[in-house]
Coordinates of C-alpha atoms in Angstrom, one line a residue:
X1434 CA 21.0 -1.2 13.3
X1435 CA 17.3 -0.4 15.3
X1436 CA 14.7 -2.2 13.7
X1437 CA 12.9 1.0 12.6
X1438 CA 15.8 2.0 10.6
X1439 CA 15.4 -1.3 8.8
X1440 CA 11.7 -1.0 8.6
X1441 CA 12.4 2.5 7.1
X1442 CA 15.1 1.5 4.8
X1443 CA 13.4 -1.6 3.5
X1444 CA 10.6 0.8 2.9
X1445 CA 12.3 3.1 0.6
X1446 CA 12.6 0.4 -1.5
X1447 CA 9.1 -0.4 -2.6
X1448 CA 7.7 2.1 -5.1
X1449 CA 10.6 3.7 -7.0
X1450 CA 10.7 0.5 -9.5
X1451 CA 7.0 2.1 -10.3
X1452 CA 7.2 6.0 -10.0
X1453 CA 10.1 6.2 -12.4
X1454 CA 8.4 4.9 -15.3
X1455 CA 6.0 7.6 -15.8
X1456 CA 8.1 10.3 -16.1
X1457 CA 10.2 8.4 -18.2
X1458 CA 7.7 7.2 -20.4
X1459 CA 7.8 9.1 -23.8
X1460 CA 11.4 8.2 -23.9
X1461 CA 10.7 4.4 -22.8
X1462 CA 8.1 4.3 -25.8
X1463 CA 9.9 5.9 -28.5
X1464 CA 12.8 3.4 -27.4
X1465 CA 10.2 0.1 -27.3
X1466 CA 7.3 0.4 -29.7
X1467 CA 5.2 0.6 -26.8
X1468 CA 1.7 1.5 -27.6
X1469 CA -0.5 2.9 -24.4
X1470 CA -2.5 0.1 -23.2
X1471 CA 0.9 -2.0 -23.3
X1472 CA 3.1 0.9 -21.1
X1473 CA 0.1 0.9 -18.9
X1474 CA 1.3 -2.6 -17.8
X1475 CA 4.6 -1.4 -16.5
X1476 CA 2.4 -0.6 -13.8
X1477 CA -0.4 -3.2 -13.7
X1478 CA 1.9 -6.1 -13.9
X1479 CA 3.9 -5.1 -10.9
X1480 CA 0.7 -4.3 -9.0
X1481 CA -0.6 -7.6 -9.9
X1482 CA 2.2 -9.2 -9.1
X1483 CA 2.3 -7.6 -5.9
X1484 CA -1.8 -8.8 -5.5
X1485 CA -1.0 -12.6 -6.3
X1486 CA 2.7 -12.8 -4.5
X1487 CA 0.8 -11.6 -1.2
X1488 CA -0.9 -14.8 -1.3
X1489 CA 2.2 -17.1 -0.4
X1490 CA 2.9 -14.4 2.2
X1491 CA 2.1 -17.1 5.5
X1492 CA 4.4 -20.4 3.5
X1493 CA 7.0 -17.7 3.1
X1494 CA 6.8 -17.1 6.7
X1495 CA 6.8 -20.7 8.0
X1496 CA 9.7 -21.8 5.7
X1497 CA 12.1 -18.8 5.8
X1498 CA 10.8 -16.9 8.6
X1499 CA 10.5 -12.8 8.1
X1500 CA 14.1 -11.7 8.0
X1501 CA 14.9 -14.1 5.2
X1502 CA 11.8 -13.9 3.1
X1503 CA 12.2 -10.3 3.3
X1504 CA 16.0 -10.3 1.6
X1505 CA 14.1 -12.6 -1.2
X1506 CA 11.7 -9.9 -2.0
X1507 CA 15.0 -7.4 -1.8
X1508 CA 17.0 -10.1 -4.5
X1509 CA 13.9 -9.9 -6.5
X1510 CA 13.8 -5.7 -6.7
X1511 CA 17.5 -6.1 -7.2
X1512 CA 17.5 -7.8 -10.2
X1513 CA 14.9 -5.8 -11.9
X1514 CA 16.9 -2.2 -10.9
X1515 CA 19.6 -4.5 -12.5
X1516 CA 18.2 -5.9 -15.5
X1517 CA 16.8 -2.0 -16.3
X1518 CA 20.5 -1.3 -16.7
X1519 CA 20.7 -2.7 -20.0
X1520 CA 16.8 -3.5 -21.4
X1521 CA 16.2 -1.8 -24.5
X1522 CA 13.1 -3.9 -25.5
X1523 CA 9.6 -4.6 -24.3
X1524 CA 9.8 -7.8 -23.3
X1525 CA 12.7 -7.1 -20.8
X1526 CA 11.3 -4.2 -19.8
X1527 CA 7.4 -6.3 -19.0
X1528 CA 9.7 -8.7 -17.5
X1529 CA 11.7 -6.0 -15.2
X1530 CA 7.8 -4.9 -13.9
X1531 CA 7.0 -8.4 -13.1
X1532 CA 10.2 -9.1 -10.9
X1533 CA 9.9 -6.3 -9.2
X1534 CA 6.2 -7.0 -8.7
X1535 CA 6.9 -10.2 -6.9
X1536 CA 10.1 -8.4 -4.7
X1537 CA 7.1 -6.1 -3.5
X1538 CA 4.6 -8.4 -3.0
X1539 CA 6.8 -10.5 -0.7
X1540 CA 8.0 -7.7 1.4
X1541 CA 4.7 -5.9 1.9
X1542 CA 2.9 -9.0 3.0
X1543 CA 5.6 -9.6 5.8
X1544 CA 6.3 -5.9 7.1
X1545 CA 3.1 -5.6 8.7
X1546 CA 3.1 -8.7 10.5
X1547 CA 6.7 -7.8 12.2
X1548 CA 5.6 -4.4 12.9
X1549 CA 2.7 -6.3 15.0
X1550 CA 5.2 -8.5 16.2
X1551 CA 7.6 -6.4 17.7
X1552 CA 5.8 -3.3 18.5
X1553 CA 3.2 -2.3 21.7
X1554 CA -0.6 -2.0 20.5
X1555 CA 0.4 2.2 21.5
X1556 CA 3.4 2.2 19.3
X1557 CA 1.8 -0.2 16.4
X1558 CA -0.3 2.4 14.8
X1559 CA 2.6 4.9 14.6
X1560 CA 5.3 2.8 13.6
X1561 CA 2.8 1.5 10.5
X1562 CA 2.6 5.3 9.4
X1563 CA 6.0 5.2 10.0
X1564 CA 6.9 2.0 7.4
X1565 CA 4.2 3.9 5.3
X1566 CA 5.5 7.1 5.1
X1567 CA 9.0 5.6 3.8
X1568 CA 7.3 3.7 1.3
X1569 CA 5.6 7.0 -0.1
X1570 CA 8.4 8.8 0.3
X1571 CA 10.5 6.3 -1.8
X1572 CA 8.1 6.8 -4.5
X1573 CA 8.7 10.5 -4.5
X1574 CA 12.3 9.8 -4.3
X1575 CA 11.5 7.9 -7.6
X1576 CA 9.4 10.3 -9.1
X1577 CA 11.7 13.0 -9.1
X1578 CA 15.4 11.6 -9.4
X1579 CA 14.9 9.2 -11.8
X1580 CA 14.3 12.3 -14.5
X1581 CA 16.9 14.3 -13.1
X1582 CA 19.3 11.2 -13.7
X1583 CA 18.3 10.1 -16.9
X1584 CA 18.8 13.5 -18.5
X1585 CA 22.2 13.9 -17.1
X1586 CA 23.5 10.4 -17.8
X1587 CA 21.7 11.2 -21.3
X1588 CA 20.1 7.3 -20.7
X1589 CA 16.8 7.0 -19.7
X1590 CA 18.0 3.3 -18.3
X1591 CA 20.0 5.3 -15.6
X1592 CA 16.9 6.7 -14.4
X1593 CA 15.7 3.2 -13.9
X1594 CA 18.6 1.3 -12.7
X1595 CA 20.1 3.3 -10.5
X1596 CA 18.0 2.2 -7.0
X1597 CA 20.0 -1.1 -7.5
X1598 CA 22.5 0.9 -4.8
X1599 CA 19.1 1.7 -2.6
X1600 CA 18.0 -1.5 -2.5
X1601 CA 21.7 -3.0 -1.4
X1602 CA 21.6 -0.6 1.5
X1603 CA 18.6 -1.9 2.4
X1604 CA 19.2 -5.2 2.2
X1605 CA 22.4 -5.0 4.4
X1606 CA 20.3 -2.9 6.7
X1607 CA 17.9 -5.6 7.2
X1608 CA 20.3 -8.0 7.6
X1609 CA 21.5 -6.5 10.6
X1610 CA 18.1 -5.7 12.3
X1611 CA 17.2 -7.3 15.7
X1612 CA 13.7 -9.0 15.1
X1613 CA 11.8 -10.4 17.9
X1614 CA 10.0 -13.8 17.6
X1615 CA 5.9 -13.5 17.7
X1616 CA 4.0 -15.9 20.1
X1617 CA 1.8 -18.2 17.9
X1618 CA 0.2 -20.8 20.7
X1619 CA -1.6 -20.1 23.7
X1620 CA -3.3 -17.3 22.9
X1621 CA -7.4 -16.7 23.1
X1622 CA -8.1 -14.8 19.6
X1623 CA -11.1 -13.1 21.2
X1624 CA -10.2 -12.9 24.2
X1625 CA -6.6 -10.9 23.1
X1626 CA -8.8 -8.6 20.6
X1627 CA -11.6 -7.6 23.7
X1628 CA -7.9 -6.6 25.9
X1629 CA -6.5 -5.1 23.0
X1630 CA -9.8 -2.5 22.1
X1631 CA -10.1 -2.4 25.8
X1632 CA -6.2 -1.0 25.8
X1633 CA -6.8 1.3 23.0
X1634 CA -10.0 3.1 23.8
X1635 CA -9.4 3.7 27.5
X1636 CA -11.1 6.6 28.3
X1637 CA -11.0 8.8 24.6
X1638 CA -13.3 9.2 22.6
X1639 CA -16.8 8.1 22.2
X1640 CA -16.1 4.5 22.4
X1641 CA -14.4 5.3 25.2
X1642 CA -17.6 5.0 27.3
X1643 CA -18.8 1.4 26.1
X1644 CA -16.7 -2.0 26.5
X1645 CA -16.1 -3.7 23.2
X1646 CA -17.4 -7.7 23.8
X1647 CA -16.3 -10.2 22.8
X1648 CA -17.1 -13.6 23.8
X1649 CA -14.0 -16.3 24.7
X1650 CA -13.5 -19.1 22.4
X1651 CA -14.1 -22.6 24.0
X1652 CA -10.4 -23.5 23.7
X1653 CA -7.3 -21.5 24.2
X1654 CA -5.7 -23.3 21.2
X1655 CA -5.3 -21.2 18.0
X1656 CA -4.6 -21.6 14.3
X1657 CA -3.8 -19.5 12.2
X1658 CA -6.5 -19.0 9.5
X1659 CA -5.8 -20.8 6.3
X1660 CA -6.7 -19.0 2.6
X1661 CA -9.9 -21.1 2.7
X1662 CA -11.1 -19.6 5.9
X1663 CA -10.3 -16.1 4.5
X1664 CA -11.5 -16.8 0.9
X1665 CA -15.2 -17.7 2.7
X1666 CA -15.0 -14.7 5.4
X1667 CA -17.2 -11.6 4.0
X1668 CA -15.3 -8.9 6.2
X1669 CA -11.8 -10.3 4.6
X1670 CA -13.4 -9.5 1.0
X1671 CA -14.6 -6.4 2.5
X1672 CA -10.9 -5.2 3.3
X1673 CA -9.4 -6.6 0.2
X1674 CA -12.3 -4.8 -2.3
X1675 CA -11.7 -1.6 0.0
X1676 CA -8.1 -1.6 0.1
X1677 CA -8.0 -2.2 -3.8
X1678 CA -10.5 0.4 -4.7
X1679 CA -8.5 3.2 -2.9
X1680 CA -5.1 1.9 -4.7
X1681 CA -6.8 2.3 -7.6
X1682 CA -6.6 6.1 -7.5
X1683 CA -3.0 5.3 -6.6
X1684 CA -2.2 3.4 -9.6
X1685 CA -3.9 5.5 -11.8
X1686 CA -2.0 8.3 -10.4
X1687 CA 1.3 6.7 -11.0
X1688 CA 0.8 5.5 -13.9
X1689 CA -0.5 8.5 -15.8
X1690 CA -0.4 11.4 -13.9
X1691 CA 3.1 12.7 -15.8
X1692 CA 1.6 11.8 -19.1
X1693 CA -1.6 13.9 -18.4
X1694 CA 0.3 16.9 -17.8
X1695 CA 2.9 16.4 -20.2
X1696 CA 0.5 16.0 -22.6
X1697 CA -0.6 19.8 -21.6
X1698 CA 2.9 21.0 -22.7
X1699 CA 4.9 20.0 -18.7
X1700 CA 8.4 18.5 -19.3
X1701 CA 9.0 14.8 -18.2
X1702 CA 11.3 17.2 -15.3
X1703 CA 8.4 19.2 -14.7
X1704 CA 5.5 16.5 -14.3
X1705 CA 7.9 14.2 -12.3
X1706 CA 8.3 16.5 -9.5
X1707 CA 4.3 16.9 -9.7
X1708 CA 4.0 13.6 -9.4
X1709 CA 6.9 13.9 -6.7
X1710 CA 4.6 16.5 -4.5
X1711 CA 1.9 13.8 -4.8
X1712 CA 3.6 11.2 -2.6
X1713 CA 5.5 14.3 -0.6
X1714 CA 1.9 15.0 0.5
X1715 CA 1.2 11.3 0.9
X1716 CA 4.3 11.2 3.4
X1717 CA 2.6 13.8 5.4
X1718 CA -0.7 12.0 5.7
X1719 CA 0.9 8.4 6.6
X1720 CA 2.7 9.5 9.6
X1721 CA 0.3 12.2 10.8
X1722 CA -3.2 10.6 10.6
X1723 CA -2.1 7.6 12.1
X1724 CA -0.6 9.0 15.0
X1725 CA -4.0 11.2 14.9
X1726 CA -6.2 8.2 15.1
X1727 CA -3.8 6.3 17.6
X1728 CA -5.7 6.8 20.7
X1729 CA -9.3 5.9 19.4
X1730 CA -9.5 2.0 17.5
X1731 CA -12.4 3.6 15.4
X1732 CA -10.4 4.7 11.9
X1733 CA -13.8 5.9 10.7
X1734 CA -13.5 9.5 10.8
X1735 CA -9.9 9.8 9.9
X1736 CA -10.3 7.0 6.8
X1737 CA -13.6 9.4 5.8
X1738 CA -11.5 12.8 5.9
X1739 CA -8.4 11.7 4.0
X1740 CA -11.6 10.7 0.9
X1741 CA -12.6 13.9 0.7
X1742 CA -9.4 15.2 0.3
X1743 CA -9.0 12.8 -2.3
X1744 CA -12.0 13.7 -4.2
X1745 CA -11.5 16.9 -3.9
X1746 CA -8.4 16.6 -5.6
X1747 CA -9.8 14.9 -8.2
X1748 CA -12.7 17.2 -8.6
X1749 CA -10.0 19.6 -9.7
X1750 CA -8.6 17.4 -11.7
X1751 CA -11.8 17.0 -14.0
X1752 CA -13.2 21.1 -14.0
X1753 CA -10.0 23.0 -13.6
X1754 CA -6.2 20.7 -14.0
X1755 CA -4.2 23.4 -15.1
X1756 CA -6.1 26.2 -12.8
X1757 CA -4.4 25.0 -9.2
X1758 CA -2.5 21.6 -10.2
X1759 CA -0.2 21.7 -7.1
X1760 CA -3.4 22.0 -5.4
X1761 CA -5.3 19.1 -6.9
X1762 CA -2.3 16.9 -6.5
X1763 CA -1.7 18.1 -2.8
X1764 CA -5.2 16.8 -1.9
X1765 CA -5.1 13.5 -3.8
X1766 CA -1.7 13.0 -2.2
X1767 CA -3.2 13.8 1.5
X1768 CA -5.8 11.4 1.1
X1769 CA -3.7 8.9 -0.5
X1770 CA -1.2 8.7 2.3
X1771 CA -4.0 8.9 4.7
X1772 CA -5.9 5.4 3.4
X1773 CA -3.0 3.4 2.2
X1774 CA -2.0 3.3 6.2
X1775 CA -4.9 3.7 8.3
X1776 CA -6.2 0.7 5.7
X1777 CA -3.4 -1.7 6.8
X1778 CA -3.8 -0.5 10.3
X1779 CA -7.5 -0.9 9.8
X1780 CA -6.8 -4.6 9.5
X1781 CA -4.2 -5.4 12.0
X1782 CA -6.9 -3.8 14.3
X1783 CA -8.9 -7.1 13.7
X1784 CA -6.9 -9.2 15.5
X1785 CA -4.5 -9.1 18.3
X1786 CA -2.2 -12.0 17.6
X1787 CA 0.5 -11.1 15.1
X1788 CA 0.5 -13.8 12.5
X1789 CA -3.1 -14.1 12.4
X1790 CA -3.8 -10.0 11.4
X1791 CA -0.7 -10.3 9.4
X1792 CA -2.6 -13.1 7.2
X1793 CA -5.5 -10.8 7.0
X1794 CA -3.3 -7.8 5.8
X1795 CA -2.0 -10.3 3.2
X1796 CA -5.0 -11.4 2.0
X1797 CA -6.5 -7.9 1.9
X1798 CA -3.0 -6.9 0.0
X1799 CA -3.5 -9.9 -2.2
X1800 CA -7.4 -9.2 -3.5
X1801 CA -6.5 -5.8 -3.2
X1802 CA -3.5 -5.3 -5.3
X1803 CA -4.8 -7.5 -7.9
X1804 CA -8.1 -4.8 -8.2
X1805 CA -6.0 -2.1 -7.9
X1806 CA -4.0 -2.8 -10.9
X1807 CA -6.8 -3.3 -13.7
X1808 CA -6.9 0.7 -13.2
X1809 CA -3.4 1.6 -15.0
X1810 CA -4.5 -0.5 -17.8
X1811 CA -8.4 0.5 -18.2
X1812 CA -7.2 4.5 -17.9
X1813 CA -4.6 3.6 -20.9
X1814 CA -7.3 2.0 -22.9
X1815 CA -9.4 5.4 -22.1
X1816 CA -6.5 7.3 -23.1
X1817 CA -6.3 5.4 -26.7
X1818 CA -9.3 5.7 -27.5
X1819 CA -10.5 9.3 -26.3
X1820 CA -7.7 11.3 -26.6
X1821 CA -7.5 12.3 -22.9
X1822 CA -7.6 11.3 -19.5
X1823 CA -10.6 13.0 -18.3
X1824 CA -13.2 10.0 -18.5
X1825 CA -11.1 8.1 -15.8
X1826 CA -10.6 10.7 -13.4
X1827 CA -14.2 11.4 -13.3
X1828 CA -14.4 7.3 -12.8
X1829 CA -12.2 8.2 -9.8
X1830 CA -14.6 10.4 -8.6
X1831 CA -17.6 7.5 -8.3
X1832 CA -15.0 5.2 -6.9
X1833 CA -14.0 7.6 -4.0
X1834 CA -17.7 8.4 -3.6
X1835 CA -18.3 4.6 -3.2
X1836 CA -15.4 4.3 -0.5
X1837 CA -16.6 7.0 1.9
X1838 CA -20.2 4.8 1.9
X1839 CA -18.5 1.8 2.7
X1840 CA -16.2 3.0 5.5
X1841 CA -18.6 3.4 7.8
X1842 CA -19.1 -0.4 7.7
X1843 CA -15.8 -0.5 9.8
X1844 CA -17.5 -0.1 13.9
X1845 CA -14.7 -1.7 15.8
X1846 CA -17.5 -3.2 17.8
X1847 CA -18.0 -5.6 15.3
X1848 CA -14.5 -6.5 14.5
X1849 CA -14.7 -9.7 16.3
X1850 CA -17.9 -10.9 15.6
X1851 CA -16.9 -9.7 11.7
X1852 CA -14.6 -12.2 11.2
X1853 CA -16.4 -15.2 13.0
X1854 CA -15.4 -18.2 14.4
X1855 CA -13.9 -19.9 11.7
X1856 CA -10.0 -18.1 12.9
X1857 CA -10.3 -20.0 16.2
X1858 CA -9.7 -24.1 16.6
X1859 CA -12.6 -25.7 18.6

């Protein structure tokens, strides 16, 4: 078994314990009692699961090493597909969402760091889109078989049980995967990143006419940096609040996207496969713009054309949802596949040594995740008390607004100086 097939298997595994929900929902309600603000948790508990569990990412790593703390995060997901077999209550079905919260949470904060581990600077960027890509495309796997399942088995717990066989497979498939083991001593921080930009921009683009500096650190020795040094570094919270914001649109999406158009007379069929052709889109953008953006380190242009697409979407959403809905949901999905993984690529660029960028992917996960998943609950709370949806999509709108401002804060020319000294022992 190659180690992308691995990465791609594990992959699959991360968002079908979420898509399959919304779809499912009416039927999930009328079963529980569930009022809206309390389904809406089905999705924010995972989510902030998947914030806080990011945290313990680097003592995961030290203790069990990535191919074990990985199958923990697989055992995790298991047990929720399992649990779903047989929940007919809310409190199973809150505790299901918080299991598989925690599964997701551990494998997402130690993907990125083996991809970094085991991959050139050249074949980095792809291979994220690549991981990315699968995990979008397990969501619309979710989406859009759950439903199908469901009404055939005439069991809406089916729907949500059956990826217990998905997550086996890739369990055993990461089992089997040759991972390399990352350097973590002798290397210069600074010194790696000013090789690394150097090896990237080469002669494209308009960096590709300026050196990026960056000044050695007076000792060779390196650490790597502790949640303190990230909890005090403004370009970590920087990451974290802009990775969170754009997964907030996710989320949301997720969440109540089904319900939206359901409520507009779509079956639960009908508005899962919409909600499918969301993250089919999303697949698209993950493994194109990445391998777009792969010869320039500046993600500025790419990161600001998937928002558009994203607001456009949602534009359409507000004015016009039943006019072009495929279309509305095409472009949300484009951009949506487009940030989720030129943002984690946007923070391995800041460092060059593995376990150090994979912290700062964790901690951006971490703060991220746990911003990202007040949006599920706050659009439920709109829904109850307005009727409708439309207040938080045009919410959407200012938050997308906000992120194309703040990506232009991202000049790779200031990655190194961004992130201080504090990363390097004196």
């Amino acid at each position: 078994m190659t180690l992308w097939l691995a990465i791609v298997a594990v992959g699959l595994t991360l968002r079908p314990t979420l898509t399959s929900i919304s779809p499912l929902l009416p039927q999930i309600r009328e079963a529980t009692g569930m009022s809206f603000p309390v389904a809406a948790l089905l999705t924010s508990l995972p989510v902030l699961a998947m914030g806080a569990g990011a945290f313990a990412a680097s003592s995961l790593t030290r203790r069990l090493g990535e191919r074990r703390g990985v199958l923990l995060g697989l055992a995790a997901l298991a047990l929720a597909c399992g649990v779903r077999f047989v929940a007919d209550d809310t409190v199973l079905m809150l505790a299901t969402a918080l299991a598989s919260g925690i599964g997701i949470a551990i494998i997402q904060a130690l993907l990125p760091g083996v991809v970094k581990a085991n991959y050139s600077a050249a074949r980095m960027t792809a291979m994220m889109g690549i991981y990315s890509a699968a995990l979008m495309g397990g969501g619309g796997l979710g989406a859009a078989a759950s439903p199908w399942a469901s009404s055939l088995a005439d069991d809406w717990r089916v729907g949500l049980g059956m990826w217990l066989a998905v997550v086996g497979a890739a369990a055993l498939a990461w089992w089997r995967a040759p991972l390399g083991v990352p350097a973590v001593t002798g290397v210069d921080v600074s010194e790696a990143l000013a090789a690394r930009h150097a090896e990237l921009l080469g002669k494209h683009g308009e960096y590709g006419k300026k050196r990026v500096s960056a000044k050695p650190a007076t000792s060779a020795a390196t650490r790597e940096p502790s949640m303190l040094d990230l909890l005090r570094n403004r370009r970590a919270w920087t990451l974290a609040v802009y990775f969170g914001l754009i997964n907030c649109t996710y989320t949301t999406m997720v969440a109540w996207l089904p319900p939206f158009y359901q409520q507009a007379g779509m079956s639960a069929t009908q508005s899962g496969a919409l909600l499918a052709g969301l993250t089919a889109c999303q697949v698209v953008a993950a493994l194109a713009l990445p391998w777009l953006a792969r010869r320039n380190v500046d993600r500025r242009r790419w990161l600001t054309l998937a928002l558009v697409a994203t607001l456009a979407g949602l534009v359409g959403l507000v004015f016009a949802p039943e006019a072009a809905p495929w279309l509305w949901i095409g472009a949300i999905g484009f951009g949506l596949g487009g940030t989720f993984s030129l943002g984690l690529v946007l923070a391995l660029d800041h460092h060059a040594h593995p376990r150090h960028a994979a912290a700062l992917a964790a901690f951006m996960q971490g703060v991220g995740f746990c911003i990202a998943a007040l949006a599920p609950f706050a659009a439920g709370a709109v829904r109850a008390l307005t009727g409708g949806f439309t207040p938080a999509w045009v919410a959407l709108v200012g938050v997308n607004l906000a992120l194309i401002a703040l990506t232009w804060r991202f000049d790779p020319e200031g990655y190194a100086s961004a992130l201080g000294r504090r990363f390097s022992l004196p």
